[in-house]
């Protein structure tokens, strides 16, 4: 059973619309992430957060913005969607495993966005 | 900088064949962690295994096995007696303490009945 939830799973919208992709996790993880996945499969980190009120840009420049007002919630917003934003967006969260020293990410099911 | 390379973009096998997915990584860190994730058609990434750089012992879990070779910077994944349900995209990934995960480009595995 998923502990990280993304809505909507699928969204088709017209150019210029504002959209928000929701991501919530019930595991109390401090770190959260947004990845954009090309149709060609590659995953690119676009945003991450170390905790409440912390947001950072990832490796891939993105016109989207994020917020982290609550630990469990990390929404992603596009103010004016364009066809180039068509992609799958994957949300993830993680906590530090002090035993192994590793940072294991748990992913949501993804939001597939199509902008016409 | 970290880099993960999965040279095989797509592999097609017939059910019951064994298949190995290759992963080669680059990092300057002495302490790092390697991962494999599976992405079935439903879309989510499912964690399969984590390995730290100090543990070169190979691991077997059912039909899955992983071969970590530090000398060649490789962390290959073998599925024995493949099944149709193994069809998915598989990602190898790398991070070091506190850093973000760097993913390889993924390998799409198709297992035909």
mmCIF file of C-alpha atoms in Angstrom:
data_model
loop_
_atom_site.group_PDB
_atom_site.id
_atom_site.type_symbol
_atom_site.label_atom_id
_atom_site.label_comp_id
_atom_site.label_asym_id
_atom_site.label_seq_id
_atom_site.Cartn_x
_atom_site.Cartn_y
_atom_site.Cartn_z
ATOM 1 C CA UNK A 1 0.000 0.000 0.000
ATOM 2 C CA UNK A 2 1.382 3.379 -1.047
ATOM 3 C CA UNK A 3 2.437 5.802 1.665
ATOM 4 C CA UNK A 4 2.962 8.610 -0.802
ATOM 5 C CA UNK A 5 0.058 9.838 -2.868
ATOM 6 C CA UNK A 6 -0.071 11.893 -6.013
ATOM 7 C CA UNK A 7 -3.107 13.488 -7.596
ATOM 8 C CA UNK A 8 -4.216 13.697 -10.275
ATOM 9 C CA UNK A 9 -2.798 10.554 -11.876
ATOM 10 C CA UNK A 10 -3.677 11.845 -15.341
ATOM 11 C CA UNK A 11 -4.398 15.398 -16.489
ATOM 12 C CA UNK A 12 -5.044 16.824 -19.955
ATOM 13 C CA UNK A 13 -5.282 20.605 -20.113
ATOM 14 C CA UNK A 14 -5.019 23.452 -22.575
ATOM 15 C CA UNK A 15 -2.105 25.832 -22.978
ATOM 16 C CA UNK A 16 -2.021 28.725 -20.539
ATOM 17 C CA UNK A 17 -3.869 27.006 -17.714
ATOM 18 C CA UNK A 18 -2.571 27.012 -14.164
ATOM 19 C CA UNK A 19 -2.192 23.567 -12.621
ATOM 20 C CA UNK A 20 -1.135 22.148 -9.282
ATOM 21 C CA UNK A 21 0.063 18.597 -8.857
ATOM 22 C CA UNK A 22 -0.501 17.345 -5.332
ATOM 23 C CA UNK A 23 1.867 15.125 -3.364
ATOM 24 C CA UNK A 24 1.303 13.887 0.188
ATOM 25 C CA UNK A 25 3.184 11.387 2.310
ATOM 26 C CA UNK A 26 2.180 9.778 5.579
ATOM 27 C CA UNK A 27 5.615 8.593 6.665
ATOM 28 C CA UNK A 28 6.767 11.802 8.375
ATOM 29 C CA UNK A 29 9.750 12.082 6.044
ATOM 30 C CA UNK A 30 11.620 15.376 6.093
ATOM 31 C CA UNK A 31 13.004 15.190 2.561
ATOM 32 C CA UNK A 32 10.762 15.381 -0.468
ATOM 33 C CA UNK A 33 11.494 15.549 -4.196
ATOM 34 C CA UNK A 34 9.928 16.130 -7.588
ATOM 35 C CA UNK A 35 11.302 14.352 -10.640
ATOM 36 C CA UNK A 36 10.289 14.943 -14.237
ATOM 37 C CA UNK A 37 10.397 11.908 -16.472
ATOM 38 C CA UNK A 38 10.800 12.256 -20.238
ATOM 39 C CA UNK A 39 8.896 10.026 -22.612
ATOM 40 C CA UNK A 40 12.350 8.566 -23.281
ATOM 41 C CA UNK A 41 12.452 7.407 -19.647
ATOM 42 C CA UNK A 42 15.182 9.614 -18.155
ATOM 43 C CA UNK A 43 14.459 11.008 -14.687
ATOM 44 C CA UNK A 44 15.445 14.572 -13.874
ATOM 45 C CA UNK A 45 15.334 16.151 -10.401
ATOM 46 C CA UNK A 46 13.497 19.480 -10.644
ATOM 47 C CA UNK A 47 12.784 20.386 -6.991
ATOM 48 C CA UNK A 48 13.550 19.137 -3.506
ATOM 49 C CA UNK A 49 12.934 20.080 0.087
ATOM 50 C CA UNK A 50 14.790 19.284 3.298
ATOM 51 C CA UNK A 51 11.803 20.161 5.455
ATOM 52 C CA UNK A 52 9.112 22.722 6.171
ATOM 53 C CA UNK A 53 9.808 26.088 4.520
ATOM 54 C CA UNK A 54 12.785 24.641 2.637
ATOM 55 C CA UNK A 55 12.695 24.389 -1.167
ATOM 56 C CA UNK A 56 15.559 24.047 -3.627
ATOM 57 C CA UNK A 57 15.859 23.770 -7.386
ATOM 58 C CA UNK A 58 17.172 20.534 -8.792
ATOM 59 C CA UNK A 59 19.511 19.654 -11.625
ATOM 60 C CA UNK A 60 17.024 20.388 -14.390
ATOM 61 C CA UNK A 61 15.708 23.904 -14.756
ATOM 62 C CA UNK A 62 11.938 23.984 -14.511
ATOM 63 C CA UNK A 63 9.309 26.697 -14.822
ATOM 64 C CA UNK A 64 7.344 25.043 -12.057
ATOM 65 C CA UNK A 65 7.358 26.138 -8.422
ATOM 66 C CA UNK A 66 6.907 24.209 -5.184
ATOM 67 C CA UNK A 67 5.999 24.947 -1.596
ATOM 68 C CA UNK A 68 6.468 23.098 1.696
ATOM 69 C CA UNK A 69 4.192 24.516 4.345
ATOM 70 C CA UNK A 70 3.524 21.179 6.006
ATOM 71 C CA UNK A 71 5.837 18.192 6.383
ATOM 72 C CA UNK A 72 3.470 15.851 4.614
ATOM 73 C CA UNK A 73 2.567 18.049 1.645
ATOM 74 C CA UNK A 74 4.746 19.140 -1.314
ATOM 75 C CA UNK A 75 2.641 20.511 -4.189
ATOM 76 C CA UNK A 76 4.064 21.514 -7.564
ATOM 77 C CA UNK A 77 2.519 24.390 -9.538
ATOM 78 C CA UNK A 78 2.748 25.495 -13.151
ATOM 79 C CA UNK A 79 1.379 29.030 -13.528
ATOM 80 C CA UNK A 80 0.901 28.786 -17.291
ATOM 81 C CA UNK A 81 1.159 25.327 -18.800
ATOM 82 C CA UNK A 82 2.702 24.811 -22.239
ATOM 83 C CA UNK A 83 3.017 21.734 -24.499
ATOM 84 C CA UNK A 84 6.703 21.502 -23.507
ATOM 85 C CA UNK A 85 5.519 20.713 -19.951
ATOM 86 C CA UNK A 86 3.953 17.470 -21.157
ATOM 87 C CA UNK A 87 5.641 14.803 -19.058
ATOM 88 C CA UNK A 88 5.287 12.444 -16.135
ATOM 89 C CA UNK A 89 5.977 14.024 -12.738
ATOM 90 C CA UNK A 90 7.077 11.758 -9.908
ATOM 91 C CA UNK A 91 7.062 12.780 -6.260
ATOM 92 C CA UNK A 92 9.249 11.043 -3.675
ATOM 93 C CA UNK A 93 10.152 11.296 -0.027
ATOM 94 C CA UNK A 94 12.992 9.899 2.031
ATOM 95 C CA UNK A 95 14.514 9.693 5.430
ATOM 96 C CA UNK A 96 18.045 9.108 6.492
ATOM 97 C CA UNK A 97 18.725 5.517 7.474
ATOM 98 C CA UNK A 98 21.319 5.900 10.239
ATOM 99 C CA UNK A 99 21.982 2.173 10.200
ATOM 100 C CA UNK A 100 23.092 1.952 6.602
ATOM 101 C CA UNK A 101 23.873 5.629 6.106
ATOM 102 C CA UNK A 102 21.736 5.652 2.990
ATOM 103 C CA UNK A 103 18.942 7.889 1.806
ATOM 104 C CA UNK A 104 16.242 5.601 0.387
ATOM 105 C CA UNK A 105 13.542 7.269 -1.697
ATOM 106 C CA UNK A 106 9.919 6.121 -1.748
ATOM 107 C CA UNK A 107 8.055 7.189 -4.879
ATOM 108 C CA UNK A 108 4.461 8.008 -5.629
ATOM 109 C CA UNK A 109 2.659 6.574 -8.652
ATOM 110 C CA UNK A 110 3.225 9.702 -10.718
ATOM 111 C CA UNK A 111 1.112 12.361 -12.408
ATOM 112 C CA UNK A 112 1.017 12.200 -16.177
ATOM 113 C CA UNK A 113 0.439 15.688 -17.596
ATOM 114 C CA UNK A 114 -0.518 16.415 -21.199
ATOM 115 C CA UNK A 115 -0.724 20.034 -22.329
ATOM 116 C CA UNK A 116 -2.503 20.588 -25.634
ATOM 117 C CA UNK B 1 30.127 14.930 -10.178
ATOM 118 C CA UNK B 2 28.282 11.636 -10.203
ATOM 119 C CA UNK B 3 27.178 9.721 -13.258
ATOM 120 C CA UNK B 4 25.322 6.475 -13.847
ATOM 121 C CA UNK B 5 25.284 4.772 -17.235
ATOM 122 C CA UNK B 6 22.895 2.054 -18.318
ATOM 123 C CA UNK B 7 24.103 1.248 -21.795
ATOM 124 C CA UNK B 8 21.206 -1.052 -22.647
ATOM 125 C CA UNK B 9 18.202 1.060 -23.555
ATOM 126 C CA UNK B 10 15.963 -1.887 -24.312
ATOM 127 C CA UNK B 11 16.238 -5.651 -23.859
ATOM 128 C CA UNK B 12 13.815 -8.246 -25.131
ATOM 129 C CA UNK B 13 13.894 -11.848 -23.909
ATOM 130 C CA UNK B 14 11.633 -14.856 -23.982
ATOM 131 C CA UNK B 15 10.140 -16.086 -20.729
ATOM 132 C CA UNK B 16 12.445 -18.309 -18.646
ATOM 133 C CA UNK B 17 15.588 -16.817 -20.114
ATOM 134 C CA UNK B 18 18.121 -15.256 -17.766
ATOM 135 C CA UNK B 19 18.847 -11.574 -18.351
ATOM 136 C CA UNK B 20 21.479 -9.183 -16.980
ATOM 137 C CA UNK B 21 20.998 -5.441 -16.814
ATOM 138 C CA UNK B 22 24.248 -3.492 -16.777
ATOM 139 C CA UNK B 23 25.038 -0.454 -14.656
ATOM 140 C CA UNK B 24 28.298 1.484 -14.597
ATOM 141 C CA UNK B 25 28.830 4.443 -12.294
ATOM 142 C CA UNK B 26 31.290 7.281 -11.741
ATOM 143 C CA UNK B 27 31.943 9.042 -8.469
ATOM 144 C CA UNK B 28 34.889 10.613 -6.687
ATOM 145 C CA UNK B 29 33.538 9.722 -3.266
ATOM 146 C CA UNK B 30 34.834 6.798 -1.268
ATOM 147 C CA UNK B 31 31.505 6.371 0.506
ATOM 148 C CA UNK B 32 28.493 6.025 -1.740
ATOM 149 C CA UNK B 33 25.321 4.029 -2.193
ATOM 150 C CA UNK B 34 23.953 2.183 -5.185
ATOM 151 C CA UNK B 35 20.329 1.344 -5.848
ATOM 152 C CA UNK B 36 18.100 -0.449 -8.292
ATOM 153 C CA UNK B 37 14.487 0.605 -8.840
ATOM 154 C CA UNK B 38 11.795 -1.034 -10.952
ATOM 155 C CA UNK B 39 9.154 1.002 -12.794
ATOM 156 C CA UNK B 40 6.239 -1.199 -13.939
ATOM 157 C CA UNK B 41 3.692 0.083 -16.483
ATOM 158 C CA UNK B 42 1.642 1.545 -13.618
ATOM 159 C CA UNK B 43 4.305 4.240 -13.246
ATOM 160 C CA UNK B 44 5.630 4.225 -9.698
ATOM 161 C CA UNK B 45 9.247 3.444 -8.940
ATOM 162 C CA UNK B 46 9.646 0.451 -6.665
ATOM 163 C CA UNK B 47 12.806 0.154 -4.577
ATOM 164 C CA UNK B 48 14.601 -3.179 -5.121
ATOM 165 C CA UNK B 49 17.991 -2.980 -3.441
ATOM 166 C CA UNK B 50 20.510 -0.686 -1.763
ATOM 167 C CA UNK B 51 24.246 -1.340 -1.553
ATOM 168 C CA UNK B 52 26.926 0.718 0.167
ATOM 169 C CA UNK B 53 30.415 1.074 -1.233
ATOM 170 C CA UNK B 54 32.011 -0.919 1.577
ATOM 171 C CA UNK B 55 29.933 -3.998 0.992
ATOM 172 C CA UNK B 56 30.966 -5.828 -2.161
ATOM 173 C CA UNK B 57 29.182 -8.999 -1.240
ATOM 174 C CA UNK B 58 26.815 -10.078 -3.965
ATOM 175 C CA UNK B 59 23.191 -10.473 -3.040
ATOM 176 C CA UNK B 60 20.496 -12.876 -4.112
ATOM 177 C CA UNK B 61 16.798 -12.428 -3.505
ATOM 178 C CA UNK B 62 14.709 -15.126 -5.121
ATOM 179 C CA UNK B 63 15.184 -14.840 -8.886
ATOM 180 C CA UNK B 64 17.033 -11.530 -8.522
ATOM 181 C CA UNK B 65 20.755 -11.186 -7.949
ATOM 182 C CA UNK B 66 23.133 -8.257 -7.909
ATOM 183 C CA UNK B 67 26.846 -8.235 -8.715
ATOM 184 C CA UNK B 68 28.772 -5.289 -7.273
ATOM 185 C CA UNK B 69 32.295 -4.935 -8.693
ATOM 186 C CA UNK B 70 34.093 -1.920 -7.297
ATOM 187 C CA UNK B 71 37.140 -2.549 -9.500
ATOM 188 C CA UNK B 72 35.042 -1.964 -12.627
ATOM 189 C CA UNK B 73 32.554 0.481 -11.024
ATOM 190 C CA UNK B 74 29.674 -1.759 -11.967
ATOM 191 C CA UNK B 75 26.519 -2.879 -10.203
ATOM 192 C CA UNK B 76 24.790 -5.338 -12.506
ATOM 193 C CA UNK B 77 21.383 -6.891 -11.955
ATOM 194 C CA UNK B 78 20.462 -10.392 -13.106
ATOM 195 C CA UNK B 79 16.989 -11.872 -13.326
ATOM 196 C CA UNK B 80 16.999 -15.663 -13.501
ATOM 197 C CA UNK B 81 14.191 -17.486 -15.305
ATOM 198 C CA UNK B 82 12.499 -14.261 -16.335
ATOM 199 C CA UNK B 83 8.713 -13.946 -16.246
ATOM 200 C CA UNK B 84 6.293 -11.699 -18.094
ATOM 201 C CA UNK B 85 5.663 -9.796 -14.833
ATOM 202 C CA UNK B 86 9.312 -8.740 -14.867
ATOM 203 C CA UNK B 87 8.572 -6.507 -17.855
ATOM 204 C CA UNK B 88 9.311 -2.976 -16.683
ATOM 205 C CA UNK B 89 11.843 -0.203 -16.855
ATOM 206 C CA UNK B 90 14.727 -0.698 -14.447
ATOM 207 C CA UNK B 91 16.785 2.169 -13.085
ATOM 208 C CA UNK B 92 20.182 2.049 -11.460
ATOM 209 C CA UNK B 93 20.987 4.992 -9.157
ATOM 210 C CA UNK B 94 23.810 6.396 -7.058
ATOM 211 C CA UNK B 95 24.135 8.818 -4.169
ATOM 212 C CA UNK B 96 26.646 9.734 -1.531
ATOM 213 C CA UNK B 97 25.918 10.832 2.026
ATOM 214 C CA UNK B 98 23.340 13.589 1.944
ATOM 215 C CA UNK B 99 23.331 14.111 -1.800
ATOM 216 C CA UNK B 100 20.559 13.693 -4.254
ATOM 217 C CA UNK B 101 20.042 10.472 -6.117
ATOM 218 C CA UNK B 102 21.522 10.331 -9.611
ATOM 219 C CA UNK B 103 19.669 7.974 -11.921
ATOM 220 C CA UNK B 104 20.860 6.129 -14.977
ATOM 221 C CA UNK B 105 18.862 6.428 -18.182
ATOM 222 C CA UNK B 106 16.920 3.241 -17.497
ATOM 223 C CA UNK B 107 16.667 -0.106 -19.280
ATOM 224 C CA UNK B 108 13.326 -1.233 -20.649
ATOM 225 C CA UNK B 109 12.972 -4.987 -20.236
ATOM 226 C CA UNK B 110 10.371 -6.826 -22.264
ATOM 227 C CA UNK B 111 9.732 -10.453 -21.399
ATOM 228 C CA UNK B 112 7.694 -12.240 -24.029
ATOM 229 C CA UNK B 113 5.649 -15.367 -23.286
#
